Amino acid sequence: IFTISLILGTTITISSNHWIMAWAGLEINTLAILPLISKSHHPRAIEAATKYFLTQAAASTLLLFSSMNNAWYTGQWDITQLTHPTSCLVLTTAISMKLGLVPFHFWFPEVMQGTSLIIGLLLSTAMKFPPITLLYMTSPSLNPTLLTTLAILSVAVGGWMGLNQTQIRKIMAFSSISHLGWMAIVISYNPKLTLLNFYLYTMMTAAVFLTLNSIKALKLPTLLTSWTKSPALNTVLLLTLLSLAGLPPLTGFLPKWFIIQELTKQDMAPAATVISLLSLLSLFFYLRPAYCATITLPPHTTNHVKQWRTNKPVNLSIAILTTLSLALLPMSPM
């Protein structure tokens, strides 16, 4: 029931023209994911669900407020006709809260840390899709300077705060924040690139999360000993993480390349330079799990458990997603 409600809420939001319908879809989404977050009945999971509920409820209220304000001044309930400047400002705030853009990002790593890996994957991909579609539809009327500022701050904070993490879910949360920065910087100039970036990010994150779920790794020390369990999977995890970081022969480089190209066309070379340099920070914290997954052998102390190699076949979806997140760069001319 909850999964169907998630699909329903997302569909309502992305196919609506009226603000009230979009808001209703977002509410259905929030209410459907809450039981999934708190499914394990662990105190941290309950806390995560509470934090998620409070931020998303506040964001939905702001969204409703901005659309009502716009309707009050212009008589328009159409999503694409958001023209009143105050409404645009409040809507940018609301969607930043929904997505977890800096400075409204504090809830996201905490919520990710409180749930399982699969629900973490849902939170960082599927739950970001409806707000991004709203951003896409209203992008012509939003303030580009504000979005650029939020985006550069997101990439910076996502990079810096991810540096010292040892918990993999928090690392993935900060990676999500910095990727959202890349999406937000280009939305006013070329919204299709934002969607492309989001699709590729979803694919690579899904590959990483499903791999981690299959080797049951929640923190970096677990990843150190997991290479004995499925060596091939760990080797490919190294490449997928590097693709997520955006290194050239892999898929993750494609959206970064296009976004930097678009920013240079818009005479925003300084912004492009800053955001590229800041993505080096996130490259560093992707290298840590990659290093732990394949390159290091753990020190042979008596207290760590060597895991048995299993002949369990790797999930087909992991294979497909990983292949896509490594080999899609040649499709860039299309």
mmCIF file of C-alpha atoms in Angstrom:
data_model
loop_
_atom_site.group_PDB
_atom_site.id
_atom_site.type_symbol
_atom_site.label_atom_id
_atom_site.label_comp_id
_atom_site.label_asym_id
_atom_site.label_seq_id
_atom_site.Cartn_x
_atom_site.Cartn_y
_atom_site.Cartn_z
ATOM 1 C CA ILE A 1 0.000 0.000 0.000
ATOM 2 C CA PHE A 2 2.759 2.442 0.940
ATOM 3 C CA THR A 3 4.746 1.769 -2.227
ATOM 4 C CA ILE A 4 1.646 2.253 -4.387
ATOM 5 C CA SER A 5 0.926 5.491 -2.505
ATOM 6 C CA LEU A 6 4.490 6.670 -3.219
ATOM 7 C CA ILE A 7 4.026 6.017 -6.927
ATOM 8 C CA LEU A 8 0.602 7.679 -6.832
ATOM 9 C CA GLY A 9 1.836 10.803 -5.007
ATOM 10 C CA THR A 10 4.782 11.216 -7.372
ATOM 11 C CA THR A 11 2.539 10.771 -10.426
ATOM 12 C CA ILE A 12 -0.009 13.297 -9.140
ATOM 13 C CA THR A 13 2.703 15.892 -8.523
ATOM 14 C CA ILE A 14 4.550 15.499 -11.800
ATOM 15 C CA SER A 15 1.396 15.485 -13.940
ATOM 16 C CA SER A 16 -0.477 18.340 -12.254
ATOM 17 C CA ASN A 17 -1.078 21.849 -13.580
ATOM 18 C CA HIS A 18 -2.756 23.193 -10.482
ATOM 19 C CA TRP A 19 -0.791 24.064 -7.348
ATOM 20 C CA ILE A 20 -3.252 22.347 -4.983
ATOM 21 C CA MET A 21 -2.872 19.044 -6.862
ATOM 22 C CA ALA A 22 0.918 19.326 -6.738
ATOM 23 C CA TRP A 23 0.732 19.987 -3.000
ATOM 24 C CA ALA A 24 -1.615 17.019 -2.466
ATOM 25 C CA GLY A 25 0.799 14.725 -4.308
ATOM 26 C CA LEU A 26 3.713 15.889 -2.142
ATOM 27 C CA GLU A 27 1.636 15.259 1.004
ATOM 28 C CA ILE A 28 0.705 11.730 -0.122
ATOM 29 C CA ASN A 29 4.407 11.082 -0.759
ATOM 30 C CA THR A 30 5.447 12.293 2.688
ATOM 31 C CA LEU A 31 2.764 10.279 4.473
ATOM 32 C CA ALA A 32 3.595 7.140 2.490
ATOM 33 C CA ILE A 33 7.343 7.217 3.170
ATOM 34 C CA LEU A 34 7.005 7.820 6.938
ATOM 35 C CA PRO A 35 6.018 4.230 7.884
ATOM 36 C CA LEU A 36 8.782 2.940 5.613
ATOM 37 C CA ILE A 37 11.388 5.097 7.399
ATOM 38 C CA SER A 38 10.266 3.997 10.855
ATOM 39 C CA LYS A 39 9.736 0.355 9.876
ATOM 40 C CA SER A 40 12.556 -1.027 12.015
ATOM 41 C CA HIS A 41 11.046 0.385 15.283
ATOM 42 C CA HIS A 42 14.508 1.456 16.355
ATOM 43 C CA PRO A 43 14.569 4.756 18.319
ATOM 44 C CA ARG A 44 16.824 6.274 15.642
ATOM 45 C CA ALA A 45 14.359 5.297 12.938
ATOM 46 C CA ILE A 46 11.467 6.877 14.861
ATOM 47 C CA GLU A 47 13.582 10.019 15.345
ATOM 48 C CA ALA A 48 14.439 10.081 11.639
ATOM 49 C CA ALA A 49 10.769 9.753 10.686
ATOM 50 C CA THR A 50 9.846 12.611 13.056
ATOM 51 C CA LYS A 51 12.556 14.886 11.625
ATOM 52 C CA TYR A 52 11.508 14.020 8.096
ATOM 53 C CA PHE A 53 7.854 14.686 8.862
ATOM 54 C CA LEU A 54 8.512 18.083 10.446
ATOM 55 C CA THR A 55 10.715 19.418 7.647
ATOM 56 C CA GLN A 56 8.507 18.108 4.853
ATOM 57 C CA ALA A 57 5.362 19.461 6.521
ATOM 58 C CA ALA A 58 7.005 22.894 6.877
ATOM 59 C CA ALA A 59 8.129 22.790 3.238
ATOM 60 C CA SER A 60 4.652 21.799 2.007
ATOM 61 C CA THR A 61 3.112 24.624 4.044
ATOM 62 C CA LEU A 62 5.529 27.116 2.486
ATOM 63 C CA LEU A 63 4.744 25.750 -0.980
ATOM 64 C CA LEU A 64 1.012 26.156 -0.350
ATOM 65 C CA PHE A 65 1.610 29.651 1.025
ATOM 66 C CA SER A 66 3.628 30.757 -2.003
ATOM 67 C CA SER A 67 1.034 29.430 -4.459
ATOM 68 C CA MET A 68 -1.853 31.044 -2.529
ATOM 69 C CA ASN A 69 0.066 34.324 -2.391
ATOM 70 C CA ASN A 70 0.580 34.149 -6.152
ATOM 71 C CA ALA A 71 -3.090 33.323 -6.742
ATOM 72 C CA TRP A 72 -4.097 36.244 -4.499
ATOM 73 C CA TYR A 73 -2.051 38.711 -6.531
ATOM 74 C CA THR A 74 -2.478 37.321 -10.063
ATOM 75 C CA GLY A 75 -5.609 35.158 -9.985
ATOM 76 C CA GLN A 76 -3.574 32.256 -11.432
ATOM 77 C CA TRP A 77 -3.382 28.743 -9.943
ATOM 78 C CA ASP A 78 -1.359 27.412 -12.867
ATOM 79 C CA ILE A 79 2.076 26.077 -11.857
ATOM 80 C CA THR A 80 3.876 27.612 -14.838
ATOM 81 C CA GLN A 81 2.328 31.057 -14.201
ATOM 82 C CA LEU A 82 4.150 31.760 -10.946
ATOM 83 C CA THR A 83 5.023 35.424 -11.463
ATOM 84 C CA HIS A 84 4.828 37.272 -8.145
ATOM 85 C CA PRO A 85 8.398 37.869 -6.811
ATOM 86 C CA THR A 86 7.586 37.093 -3.144
ATOM 87 C CA SER A 87 5.909 33.847 -4.216
ATOM 88 C CA CYS A 88 8.989 32.916 -6.247
ATOM 89 C CA LEU A 89 11.218 33.521 -3.233
ATOM 90 C CA VAL A 90 9.027 31.499 -0.852
ATOM 91 C CA LEU A 91 8.743 28.706 -3.416
ATOM 92 C CA THR A 92 12.536 28.529 -3.799
ATOM 93 C CA THR A 93 12.778 28.194 -0.016
ATOM 94 C CA ALA A 94 10.099 25.492 0.087
ATOM 95 C CA ILE A 95 11.669 23.412 -2.668
ATOM 96 C CA SER A 96 15.142 23.802 -1.117
ATOM 97 C CA MET A 97 13.687 22.396 2.102
ATOM 98 C CA LYS A 98 12.049 19.526 0.223
ATOM 99 C CA LEU A 99 15.278 18.680 -1.600
ATOM 100 C CA GLY A 100 17.738 19.371 1.191
ATOM 101 C CA LEU A 101 19.666 22.178 -0.505
ATOM 102 C CA VAL A 102 21.951 24.184 1.776
ATOM 103 C CA PRO A 103 21.015 25.993 4.147
ATOM 104 C CA PHE A 104 18.025 23.662 4.606
ATOM 105 C CA HIS A 105 20.059 20.454 4.473
ATOM 106 C CA PHE A 106 20.419 19.585 8.146
ATOM 107 C CA TRP A 107 17.582 17.071 8.249
ATOM 108 C CA PHE A 108 18.816 14.953 5.372
ATOM 109 C CA PRO A 109 21.958 13.174 6.708
ATOM 110 C CA GLU A 110 20.193 12.475 10.008
ATOM 111 C CA VAL A 111 17.184 10.931 8.300
ATOM 112 C CA MET A 112 19.409 8.851 6.012
ATOM 113 C CA GLN A 113 21.394 7.583 8.986
ATOM 114 C CA GLY A 114 18.214 6.472 10.740
ATOM 115 C CA THR A 115 16.859 4.238 7.975
ATOM 116 C CA SER A 116 17.871 1.165 6.027
ATOM 117 C CA LEU A 117 19.886 1.351 2.808
ATOM 118 C CA ILE A 118 16.916 0.699 0.517
ATOM 119 C CA ILE A 119 14.760 3.405 2.100
ATOM 120 C CA GLY A 120 17.838 5.664 2.010
ATOM 121 C CA LEU A 121 17.961 5.041 -1.739
ATOM 122 C CA LEU A 122 14.268 5.974 -2.035
ATOM 123 C CA LEU A 123 14.826 9.138 -0.007
ATOM 124 C CA SER A 124 17.762 10.311 -2.068
ATOM 125 C CA THR A 125 16.230 9.526 -5.485
ATOM 126 C CA ALA A 126 12.464 8.951 -5.715
ATOM 127 C CA MET A 127 11.546 11.506 -3.049
ATOM 128 C CA LYS A 128 13.620 14.167 -4.828
ATOM 129 C CA PHE A 129 11.799 13.701 -8.132
ATOM 130 C CA PRO A 130 8.502 15.613 -7.466
ATOM 131 C CA PRO A 131 10.259 18.743 -6.073
ATOM 132 C CA ILE A 132 12.674 18.728 -9.017
ATOM 133 C CA THR A 133 9.770 18.572 -11.486
ATOM 134 C CA LEU A 134 8.151 21.558 -9.709
ATOM 135 C CA LEU A 135 11.469 23.400 -9.943
ATOM 136 C CA TYR A 136 11.625 22.467 -13.636
ATOM 137 C CA MET A 137 8.129 23.836 -14.317
ATOM 138 C CA THR A 138 8.669 27.115 -12.447
ATOM 139 C CA SER A 139 12.319 27.606 -13.485
ATOM 140 C CA PRO A 140 11.759 30.547 -15.910
ATOM 141 C CA SER A 141 10.341 32.751 -13.153
ATOM 142 C CA LEU A 142 12.780 31.919 -10.331
ATOM 143 C CA ASN A 143 15.697 34.153 -9.364
ATOM 144 C CA PRO A 144 18.887 32.801 -11.015
ATOM 145 C CA THR A 145 21.263 34.610 -8.610
ATOM 146 C CA LEU A 146 19.590 33.038 -5.580
ATOM 147 C CA LEU A 147 19.639 29.575 -7.164
ATOM 148 C CA THR A 148 23.315 29.926 -8.105
ATOM 149 C CA THR A 149 24.178 30.997 -4.543
ATOM 150 C CA LEU A 150 22.259 28.052 -3.048
ATOM 151 C CA ALA A 151 23.894 25.703 -5.543
ATOM 152 C CA ILE A 152 27.484 26.783 -4.845
ATOM 153 C CA LEU A 153 26.827 26.644 -1.087
ATOM 154 C CA SER A 154 25.352 23.148 -1.491
ATOM 155 C CA VAL A 155 28.341 21.817 -3.384
ATOM 156 C CA ALA A 156 30.694 23.406 -0.820
ATOM 157 C CA VAL A 157 28.881 22.175 2.287
ATOM 158 C CA GLY A 158 28.150 18.761 0.774
ATOM 159 C CA GLY A 159 31.865 18.391 0.072
ATOM 160 C CA TRP A 160 33.184 19.704 3.371
ATOM 161 C CA MET A 161 30.787 17.911 5.682
ATOM 162 C CA GLY A 162 31.258 14.617 3.907
ATOM 163 C CA LEU A 163 35.015 14.585 4.473
ATOM 164 C CA ASN A 164 35.103 13.185 7.998
ATOM 165 C CA GLN A 165 32.200 10.749 7.803
ATOM 166 C CA THR A 166 32.638 7.043 8.392
ATOM 167 C CA GLN A 167 28.968 6.129 8.078
ATOM 168 C CA ILE A 168 28.226 5.222 4.467
ATOM 169 C CA ARG A 169 24.629 6.457 4.531
ATOM 170 C CA LYS A 170 25.778 9.898 5.698
ATOM 171 C CA ILE A 171 28.454 9.960 2.996
ATOM 172 C CA MET A 172 25.757 9.216 0.415
ATOM 173 C CA ALA A 173 23.555 11.951 1.923
ATOM 174 C CA PHE A 174 26.279 14.579 1.545
ATOM 175 C CA SER A 175 26.976 13.316 -1.967
ATOM 176 C CA SER A 176 23.284 13.834 -2.718
ATOM 177 C CA ILE A 177 23.467 17.411 -1.386
ATOM 178 C CA SER A 178 26.415 18.303 -3.602
ATOM 179 C CA HIS A 179 24.778 16.698 -6.668
ATOM 180 C CA LEU A 180 21.645 18.754 -5.985
ATOM 181 C CA GLY A 181 23.888 21.818 -6.078
ATOM 182 C CA TRP A 182 24.967 20.893 -9.612
ATOM 183 C CA MET A 183 21.312 20.484 -10.576
ATOM 184 C CA ALA A 184 20.219 23.798 -9.046
ATOM 185 C CA ILE A 185 22.919 25.912 -10.694
ATOM 186 C CA VAL A 186 21.802 25.126 -14.240
ATOM 187 C CA ILE A 187 17.998 25.017 -13.780
ATOM 188 C CA SER A 188 17.441 28.659 -14.785
ATOM 189 C CA TYR A 189 19.534 28.379 -17.944
ATOM 190 C CA ASN A 190 18.901 24.895 -19.291
ATOM 191 C CA PRO A 191 16.362 22.884 -17.257
ATOM 192 C CA LYS A 192 16.768 19.776 -19.446
ATOM 193 C CA LEU A 193 20.331 19.442 -18.168
ATOM 194 C CA THR A 194 19.007 19.386 -14.615
ATOM 195 C CA LEU A 195 16.731 16.486 -15.490
ATOM 196 C CA LEU A 196 19.550 14.662 -17.292
ATOM 197 C CA ASN A 197 21.790 15.138 -14.246
ATOM 198 C CA PHE A 198 19.012 13.863 -11.984
ATOM 199 C CA TYR A 199 18.407 10.719 -14.062
ATOM 200 C CA LEU A 200 22.094 9.832 -14.236
ATOM 201 C CA TYR A 201 22.550 10.598 -10.524
ATOM 202 C CA THR A 202 19.571 8.349 -9.682
ATOM 203 C CA MET A 203 21.043 5.533 -11.735
ATOM 204 C CA MET A 204 24.525 5.722 -10.193
ATOM 205 C CA THR A 205 23.178 6.110 -6.640
ATOM 206 C CA ALA A 206 20.889 3.133 -7.143
ATOM 207 C CA ALA A 207 23.860 1.062 -8.310
ATOM 208 C CA VAL A 208 25.905 2.075 -5.235
ATOM 209 C CA PHE A 209 23.087 1.540 -2.727
ATOM 210 C CA LEU A 210 22.082 -1.848 -4.140
ATOM 211 C CA THR A 211 25.714 -2.995 -4.111
ATOM 212 C CA LEU A 212 26.132 -1.863 -0.504
ATOM 213 C CA ASN A 213 22.866 -3.548 0.402
ATOM 214 C CA SER A 214 24.062 -6.776 -1.158
ATOM 215 C CA ILE A 215 27.319 -6.736 0.858
ATOM 216 C CA LYS A 216 25.461 -5.398 3.935
ATOM 217 C CA ALA A 217 27.903 -2.528 4.486
ATOM 218 C CA LEU A 218 26.765 0.362 6.676
ATOM 219 C CA LYS A 219 30.104 1.898 7.683
ATOM 220 C CA LEU A 220 33.593 2.049 6.232
ATOM 221 C CA PRO A 221 35.217 -0.579 8.534
ATOM 222 C CA THR A 222 32.652 -3.120 7.289
ATOM 223 C CA LEU A 223 33.660 -2.274 3.747
ATOM 224 C CA LEU A 224 37.298 -3.081 4.627
ATOM 225 C CA THR A 225 36.537 -6.752 5.215
ATOM 226 C CA SER A 226 33.827 -7.170 2.601
ATOM 227 C CA TRP A 227 36.187 -7.836 -0.317
ATOM 228 C CA THR A 228 36.478 -11.497 0.682
ATOM 229 C CA LYS A 229 32.739 -11.919 0.259
ATOM 230 C CA SER A 230 32.354 -10.859 -3.383
ATOM 231 C CA PRO A 231 35.570 -9.514 -4.913
ATOM 232 C CA ALA A 232 34.095 -8.675 -8.330
ATOM 233 C CA LEU A 233 31.261 -6.657 -6.823
ATOM 234 C CA ASN A 234 33.681 -4.651 -4.692
ATOM 235 C CA THR A 235 35.918 -3.927 -7.665
ATOM 236 C CA VAL A 236 32.977 -2.641 -9.636
ATOM 237 C CA LEU A 237 31.827 -0.605 -6.604
ATOM 238 C CA LEU A 238 35.154 1.254 -6.838
ATOM 239 C CA LEU A 239 34.369 2.239 -10.429
ATOM 240 C CA THR A 240 30.754 3.180 -9.652
ATOM 241 C CA LEU A 241 31.886 5.473 -6.824
ATOM 242 C CA LEU A 242 34.389 7.129 -9.150
ATOM 243 C CA SER A 243 31.604 7.559 -11.704
ATOM 244 C CA LEU A 244 29.477 9.214 -9.013
ATOM 245 C CA ALA A 245 32.415 11.525 -8.342
ATOM 246 C CA GLY A 246 32.425 12.483 -12.027
ATOM 247 C CA LEU A 247 35.712 11.163 -13.392
ATOM 248 C CA PRO A 248 36.028 11.443 -17.200
ATOM 249 C CA PRO A 249 35.714 8.053 -18.910
ATOM 250 C CA LEU A 250 32.669 7.181 -16.768
ATOM 251 C CA THR A 251 29.006 8.230 -16.976
ATOM 252 C CA GLY A 252 29.173 10.669 -14.042
ATOM 253 C CA PHE A 253 31.367 13.013 -16.052
ATOM 254 C CA LEU A 254 28.661 13.617 -18.651
ATOM 255 C CA PRO A 255 26.281 15.893 -16.667
ATOM 256 C CA LYS A 256 29.206 17.821 -15.130
ATOM 257 C CA TRP A 257 30.705 18.392 -18.574
ATOM 258 C CA PHE A 258 27.417 19.655 -20.029
ATOM 259 C CA ILE A 259 26.681 21.876 -17.028
ATOM 260 C CA ILE A 260 30.133 23.495 -17.130
ATOM 261 C CA GLN A 261 29.698 24.021 -20.892
ATOM 262 C CA GLU A 262 26.264 25.627 -20.372
ATOM 263 C CA LEU A 263 27.545 27.895 -17.584
ATOM 264 C CA THR A 264 30.420 29.046 -19.783
ATOM 265 C CA LYS A 265 27.928 29.856 -22.556
ATOM 266 C CA GLN A 266 25.971 31.973 -20.052
ATOM 267 C CA ASP A 267 29.106 34.006 -19.166
ATOM 268 C CA MET A 268 29.299 32.322 -15.777
ATOM 269 C CA ALA A 269 32.836 31.009 -16.078
ATOM 270 C CA PRO A 270 33.726 32.071 -12.484
ATOM 271 C CA ALA A 271 30.751 30.101 -11.102
ATOM 272 C CA ALA A 272 31.731 27.108 -13.235
ATOM 273 C CA THR A 273 35.316 27.298 -11.950
ATOM 274 C CA VAL A 274 34.201 27.535 -8.318
ATOM 275 C CA ILE A 275 31.737 24.653 -8.574
ATOM 276 C CA SER A 276 34.310 22.455 -10.366
ATOM 277 C CA LEU A 277 36.926 23.124 -7.695
ATOM 278 C CA LEU A 278 34.414 22.410 -4.950
ATOM 279 C CA SER A 279 33.521 19.082 -6.521
ATOM 280 C CA LEU A 280 37.113 18.016 -5.752
ATOM 281 C CA LEU A 281 36.018 17.867 -2.111
ATOM 282 C CA SER A 282 33.357 15.334 -2.915
ATOM 283 C CA LEU A 283 35.841 13.413 -5.086
ATOM 284 C CA PHE A 284 37.964 13.049 -1.949
ATOM 285 C CA PHE A 285 35.214 11.533 0.141
ATOM 286 C CA TYR A 286 34.170 9.184 -2.674
ATOM 287 C CA LEU A 287 37.762 8.001 -2.816
ATOM 288 C CA ARG A 288 37.624 6.912 0.834
ATOM 289 C CA PRO A 289 34.881 4.270 0.432
ATOM 290 C CA ALA A 290 36.407 3.288 -2.909
ATOM 291 C CA TYR A 291 39.787 2.823 -1.223
ATOM 292 C CA CYS A 292 38.191 0.860 1.617
ATOM 293 C CA ALA A 293 36.232 -1.312 -0.798
ATOM 294 C CA THR A 294 39.078 -2.566 -2.943
ATOM 295 C CA ILE A 295 42.550 -1.204 -2.482
ATOM 296 C CA THR A 296 43.306 -1.830 1.189
ATOM 297 C CA LEU A 297 43.784 -5.103 2.951
ATOM 298 C CA PRO A 298 42.665 -4.840 6.553
ATOM 299 C CA PRO A 299 45.362 -5.192 9.210
ATOM 300 C CA HIS A 300 45.358 -8.741 10.517
ATOM 301 C CA THR A 301 44.187 -8.271 14.056
ATOM 302 C CA THR A 302 42.379 -10.966 15.928
ATOM 303 C CA ASN A 303 39.103 -9.096 16.285
ATOM 304 C CA HIS A 304 37.854 -8.713 12.748
ATOM 305 C CA VAL A 305 35.664 -11.268 11.053
ATOM 306 C CA LYS A 306 36.664 -12.514 7.623
ATOM 307 C CA GLN A 307 33.498 -12.998 5.626
ATOM 308 C CA TRP A 308 32.953 -16.192 3.691
ATOM 309 C CA ARG A 309 32.793 -15.976 -0.057
ATOM 310 C CA THR A 310 29.290 -16.872 -1.175
ATOM 311 C CA ASN A 311 28.326 -18.244 -4.561
ATOM 312 C CA LYS A 312 25.105 -16.251 -4.439
ATOM 313 C CA PRO A 313 24.594 -14.757 -7.919
ATOM 314 C CA VAL A 314 24.646 -10.971 -8.067
ATOM 315 C CA ASN A 315 21.273 -9.327 -8.542
ATOM 316 C CA LEU A 316 20.523 -8.560 -12.204
ATOM 317 C CA SER A 317 19.435 -4.981 -11.444
ATOM 318 C CA ILE A 318 22.833 -4.285 -9.829
ATOM 319 C CA ALA A 319 24.571 -5.559 -12.957
ATOM 320 C CA ILE A 320 22.433 -3.454 -15.319
ATOM 321 C CA LEU A 321 22.655 -0.270 -13.220
ATOM 322 C CA THR A 322 26.395 -0.609 -12.715
ATOM 323 C CA THR A 323 27.026 -1.164 -16.420
ATOM 324 C CA LEU A 324 24.932 1.909 -17.239
ATOM 325 C CA SER A 325 26.677 4.032 -14.634
ATOM 326 C CA LEU A 326 30.077 3.149 -16.073
ATOM 327 C CA ALA A 327 29.527 3.146 -19.826
ATOM 328 C CA LEU A 328 27.063 5.865 -20.847
ATOM 329 C CA LEU A 329 29.570 8.626 -21.662
ATOM 330 C CA PRO A 330 29.618 7.825 -25.449
ATOM 331 C CA MET A 331 25.907 8.703 -25.670
ATOM 332 C CA SER A 332 26.695 12.386 -24.963
ATOM 333 C CA PRO A 333 26.393 13.563 -28.620
ATOM 334 C CA MET A 334 22.782 12.426 -28.557
#
